[in-house]
mmCIF file of C-alpha atoms in Angstrom:
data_model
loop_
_atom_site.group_PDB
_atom_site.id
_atom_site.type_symbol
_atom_site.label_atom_id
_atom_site.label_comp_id
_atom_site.label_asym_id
_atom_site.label_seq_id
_atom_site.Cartn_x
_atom_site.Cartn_y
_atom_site.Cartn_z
ATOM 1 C CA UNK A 1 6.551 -14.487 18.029
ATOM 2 C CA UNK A 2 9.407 -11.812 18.889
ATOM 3 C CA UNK A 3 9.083 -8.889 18.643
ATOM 4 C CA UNK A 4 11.600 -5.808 17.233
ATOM 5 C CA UNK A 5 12.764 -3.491 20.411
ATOM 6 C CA UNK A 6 10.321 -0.433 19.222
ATOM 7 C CA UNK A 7 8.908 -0.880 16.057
ATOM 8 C CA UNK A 8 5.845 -2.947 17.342
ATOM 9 C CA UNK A 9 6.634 -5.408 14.752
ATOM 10 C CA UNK A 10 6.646 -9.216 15.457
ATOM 11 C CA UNK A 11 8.002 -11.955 13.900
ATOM 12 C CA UNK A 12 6.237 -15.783 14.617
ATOM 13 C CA UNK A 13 8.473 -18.729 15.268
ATOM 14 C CA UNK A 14 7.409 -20.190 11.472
ATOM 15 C CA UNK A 15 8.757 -17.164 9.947
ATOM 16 C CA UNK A 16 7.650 -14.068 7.839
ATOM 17 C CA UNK A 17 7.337 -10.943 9.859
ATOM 18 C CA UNK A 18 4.116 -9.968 10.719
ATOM 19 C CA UNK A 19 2.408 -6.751 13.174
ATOM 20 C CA UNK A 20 0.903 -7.460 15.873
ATOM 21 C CA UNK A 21 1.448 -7.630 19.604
ATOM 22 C CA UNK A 22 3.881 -10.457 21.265
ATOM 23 C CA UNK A 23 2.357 -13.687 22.017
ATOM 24 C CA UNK A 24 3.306 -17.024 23.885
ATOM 25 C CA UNK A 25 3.252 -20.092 21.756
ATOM 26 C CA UNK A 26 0.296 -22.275 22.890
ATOM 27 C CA UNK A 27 3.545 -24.833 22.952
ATOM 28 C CA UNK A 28 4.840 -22.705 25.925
ATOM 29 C CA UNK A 29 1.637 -22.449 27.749
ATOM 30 C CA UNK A 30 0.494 -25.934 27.942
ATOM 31 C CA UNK A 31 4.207 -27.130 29.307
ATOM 32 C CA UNK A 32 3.590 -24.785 32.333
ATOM 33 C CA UNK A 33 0.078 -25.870 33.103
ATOM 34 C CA UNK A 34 1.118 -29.347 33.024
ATOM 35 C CA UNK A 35 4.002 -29.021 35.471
ATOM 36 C CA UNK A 36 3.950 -31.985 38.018
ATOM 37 C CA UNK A 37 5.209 -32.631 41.347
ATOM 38 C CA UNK A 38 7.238 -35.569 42.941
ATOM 39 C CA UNK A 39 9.748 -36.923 44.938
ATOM 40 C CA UNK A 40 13.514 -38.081 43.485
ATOM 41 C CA UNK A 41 12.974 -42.418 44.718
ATOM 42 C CA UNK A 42 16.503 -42.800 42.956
ATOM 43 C CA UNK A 43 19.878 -41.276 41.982
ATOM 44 C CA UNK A 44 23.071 -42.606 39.661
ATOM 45 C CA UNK A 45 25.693 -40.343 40.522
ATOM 46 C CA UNK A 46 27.966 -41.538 38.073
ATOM 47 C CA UNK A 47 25.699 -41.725 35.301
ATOM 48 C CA UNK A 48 23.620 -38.912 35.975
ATOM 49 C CA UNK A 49 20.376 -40.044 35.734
ATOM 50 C CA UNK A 50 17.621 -41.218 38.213
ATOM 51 C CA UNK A 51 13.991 -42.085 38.538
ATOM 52 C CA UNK A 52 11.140 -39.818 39.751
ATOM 53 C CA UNK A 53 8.384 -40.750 41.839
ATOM 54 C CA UNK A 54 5.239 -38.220 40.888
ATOM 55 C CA UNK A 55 2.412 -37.319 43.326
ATOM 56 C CA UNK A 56 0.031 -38.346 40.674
ATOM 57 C CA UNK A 57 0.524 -41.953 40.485
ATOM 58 C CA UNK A 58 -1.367 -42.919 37.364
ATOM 59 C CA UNK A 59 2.331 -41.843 35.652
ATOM 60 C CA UNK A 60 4.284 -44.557 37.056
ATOM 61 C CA UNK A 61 7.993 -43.767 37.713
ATOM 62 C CA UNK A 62 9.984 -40.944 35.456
ATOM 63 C CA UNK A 63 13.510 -41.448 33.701
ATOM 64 C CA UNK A 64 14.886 -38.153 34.681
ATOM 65 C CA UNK A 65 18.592 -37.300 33.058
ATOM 66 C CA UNK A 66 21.212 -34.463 34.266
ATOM 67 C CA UNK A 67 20.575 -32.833 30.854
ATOM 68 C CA UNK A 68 16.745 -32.304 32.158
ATOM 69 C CA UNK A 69 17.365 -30.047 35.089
ATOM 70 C CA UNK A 70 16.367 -26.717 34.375
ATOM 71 C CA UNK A 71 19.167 -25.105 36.614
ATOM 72 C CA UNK A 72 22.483 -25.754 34.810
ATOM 73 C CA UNK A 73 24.264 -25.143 38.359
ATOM 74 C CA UNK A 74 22.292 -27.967 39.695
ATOM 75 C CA UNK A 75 24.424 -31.396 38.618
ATOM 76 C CA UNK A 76 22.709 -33.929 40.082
ATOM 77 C CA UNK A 77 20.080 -34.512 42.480
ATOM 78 C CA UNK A 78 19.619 -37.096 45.751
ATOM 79 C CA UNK A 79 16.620 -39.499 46.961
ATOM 80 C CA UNK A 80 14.015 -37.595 48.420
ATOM 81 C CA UNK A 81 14.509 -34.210 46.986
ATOM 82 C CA UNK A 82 10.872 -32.786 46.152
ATOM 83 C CA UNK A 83 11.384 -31.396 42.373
ATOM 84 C CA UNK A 84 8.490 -29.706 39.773
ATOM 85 C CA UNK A 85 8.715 -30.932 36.299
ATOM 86 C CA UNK A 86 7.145 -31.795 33.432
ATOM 87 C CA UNK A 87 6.295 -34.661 31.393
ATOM 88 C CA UNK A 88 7.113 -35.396 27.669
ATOM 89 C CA UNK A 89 6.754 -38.733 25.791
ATOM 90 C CA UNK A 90 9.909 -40.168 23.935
ATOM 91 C CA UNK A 91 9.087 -40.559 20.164
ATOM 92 C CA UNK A 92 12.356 -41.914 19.156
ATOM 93 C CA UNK A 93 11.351 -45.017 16.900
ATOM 94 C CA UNK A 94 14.506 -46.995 18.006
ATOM 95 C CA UNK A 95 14.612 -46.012 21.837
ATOM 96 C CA UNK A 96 12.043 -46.223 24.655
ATOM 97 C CA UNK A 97 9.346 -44.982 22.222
ATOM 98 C CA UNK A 98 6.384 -43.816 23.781
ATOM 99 C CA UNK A 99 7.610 -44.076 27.481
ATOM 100 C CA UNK A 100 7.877 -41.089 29.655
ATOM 101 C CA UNK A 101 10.354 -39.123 30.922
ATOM 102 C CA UNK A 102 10.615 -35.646 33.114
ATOM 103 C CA UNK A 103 12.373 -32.990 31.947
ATOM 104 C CA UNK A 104 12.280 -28.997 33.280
ATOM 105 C CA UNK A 105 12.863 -30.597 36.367
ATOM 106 C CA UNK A 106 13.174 -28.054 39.277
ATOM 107 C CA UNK A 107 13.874 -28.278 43.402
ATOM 108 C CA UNK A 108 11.090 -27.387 44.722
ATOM 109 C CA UNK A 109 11.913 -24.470 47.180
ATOM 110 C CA UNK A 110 8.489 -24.013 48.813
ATOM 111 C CA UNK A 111 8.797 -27.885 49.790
ATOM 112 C CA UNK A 112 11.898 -28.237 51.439
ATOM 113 C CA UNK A 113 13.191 -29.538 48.758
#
């Protein structure tokens, strides 16, 4: 939902304007309480993309692109930075379907990272 500066009324992402107070779509709040942590294992420079090793090893290594780091002045990263990030499934029917990949990848700053 957003909502109009004032006039307490909301409008939800599908459409018609409704009143009410602003929410977070569930969407939203799931991503964050899946975030993930791991280590960068490998880095293309020149093709900007690399693989992500997670702490939780049941994922396997990540596909991680340039395109999926949160902080647009961040263009690239290097083998053994610690990053946060989390974890959607590709469901293009012609491409990797069904393998996963990080994306909202962040350094993470409390880890030295």
């Amino acid at each position: 939902r957003v909502e109009i500066a004032g006039g307490g009324l909301s409008i939800p992402l599908g459409g018609l304007p409704t009143r009410g107070r602003l929410e977070a779509p569930s969407s939203l709040v799931a991503a964050v309480e899946m975030s993930k942590n791991g280590v960068v294992n490998t880095w293309v420079e020149d093709k900007g993309y690399g693989f992500i090793s997670p702490t939780d090893t049941k994922l396997g290594d990540l596909f991680c692109h340039v395109d999926s780091i949160r902080d647009r002045s961040v263009k690239s990263l290097k083998r053994g930075d610690r990053v946060v990030f989390d974890v959607e499934v590709n469901t293009n029917p012609t491409n990797n379907c069904g393998k996963k990949f990080a994306t909202n990848v962040e350094l993470d700053r409390g880890r030295g990272g």
